[in-house]
């Protein structure tokens, strides 16, 4: 009699584990579908455009950001010019980075004073 109860209990637990496995497999398939959809090139492009649009619509920071980038680019062009010297190019890239960050920091400090 005791073996019968244990066997029945074991069968119930096996059935419960099979149901759990089916549910987990279904959830895994759903997650795979979500991942496949998110990795489609059209969705990646669409998300990138949406993020860019949200950034551009924040017009208070747009002008200062553009001015920082332009300032860095101009400083690089002044130093490097049309030179093919790799050392000048590296120095120009470093200068562009430094000037862009400097101008960005100045603009952010001015905006915080205004607020």
XYZ file of C-alpha atoms in Angstrom:
115
model
C 0.000 0.000 0.000
C 2.815 2.386 0.900
C 4.597 1.775 -2.441
C 1.369 2.615 -4.249
C 1.090 5.995 -2.495
C 4.732 6.789 -3.149
C 4.384 5.792 -6.804
C 1.279 7.929 -7.171
C 3.006 10.860 -5.479
C 6.019 10.440 -7.760
C 3.783 10.403 -10.846
C 2.059 13.581 -9.676
C 5.400 15.323 -9.204
C 6.584 14.153 -12.637
C 3.366 15.498 -14.195
C 3.850 18.822 -12.399
C 7.448 19.033 -13.625
C 6.333 18.290 -17.190
C 3.785 21.103 -16.991
C 6.453 23.428 -15.589
C 8.818 22.447 -18.393
C 6.127 23.156 -21.006
C 5.478 26.592 -19.502
C 9.176 27.439 -19.369
C 9.651 26.259 -22.951
C 6.753 28.443 -24.064
C 8.232 31.457 -22.213
C 11.631 30.776 -23.757
C 10.117 30.679 -27.242
C 8.317 33.959 -26.584
C 11.541 35.566 -25.391
C 13.363 34.275 -28.480
C 10.702 35.873 -30.672
C 11.139 39.189 -28.860
C 14.926 39.035 -29.266
C 14.660 38.148 -32.967
C 12.291 41.066 -33.547
C 14.541 43.493 -31.705
C 17.573 42.411 -33.760
C 15.933 42.989 -37.130
C 17.759 45.754 -38.999
C 14.554 47.703 -39.597
C 13.796 47.761 -35.859
C 17.347 48.777 -34.984
C 17.182 51.660 -37.470
C 13.728 52.671 -36.240
C 14.886 52.743 -32.602
C 17.985 54.730 -33.560
C 15.902 57.300 -35.413
C 13.516 57.596 -32.462
C 16.398 58.153 -30.037
C 17.962 60.722 -32.367
C 14.645 62.528 -32.736
C 14.173 62.636 -28.967
C 17.669 64.063 -28.583
C 17.191 66.653 -31.305
C 13.836 67.773 -29.950
C 15.597 68.849 -26.771
C 16.471 72.164 -28.426
C 17.879 73.870 -25.348
C 20.974 71.660 -25.490
C 21.108 71.290 -29.267
C 22.728 74.643 -29.972
C 25.414 74.229 -27.318
C 26.128 70.676 -28.463
C 26.487 71.726 -32.094
C 28.726 74.640 -31.139
C 30.955 72.345 -29.074
C 31.327 69.887 -31.941
C 31.977 72.628 -34.500
C 34.535 74.270 -32.227
C 36.402 70.993 -31.823
C 36.325 70.325 -35.557
C 37.583 73.811 -36.420
C 40.437 73.538 -33.915
C 41.463 70.237 -35.477
C 41.399 71.709 -38.975
C 43.508 74.667 -37.852
C 46.194 72.381 -36.407
C 46.139 69.562 -38.956
C 45.007 71.385 -42.092
C 45.428 69.123 -45.104
C 48.509 67.386 -43.724
C 49.045 63.656 -44.153
C 51.403 63.468 -41.193
C 50.023 60.782 -38.828
C 51.420 62.516 -35.740
C 49.643 65.746 -36.643
C 46.432 63.786 -37.209
C 46.650 62.169 -33.779
C 47.374 65.525 -32.141
C 44.467 67.032 -34.084
C 42.083 64.303 -32.888
C 43.191 64.777 -29.290
C 42.807 68.542 -29.617
C 39.347 68.126 -31.137
C 38.295 65.921 -28.228
C 39.691 68.313 -25.619
C 38.181 71.437 -27.182
C 34.786 69.774 -27.665
C 34.697 68.658 -24.027
C 35.897 72.054 -22.820
C 33.232 73.936 -24.768
C 30.591 71.451 -23.664
C 31.569 71.962 -20.016
C 31.467 75.749 -20.389
C 28.002 75.564 -21.942
C 26.690 73.240 -19.252
C 28.025 75.570 -16.508
C 26.331 78.565 -18.158
C 23.040 76.659 -18.387
C 23.230 75.699 -14.722
C 23.805 79.370 -13.752
C 20.729 80.386 -15.735
C 18.551 77.872 -13.915
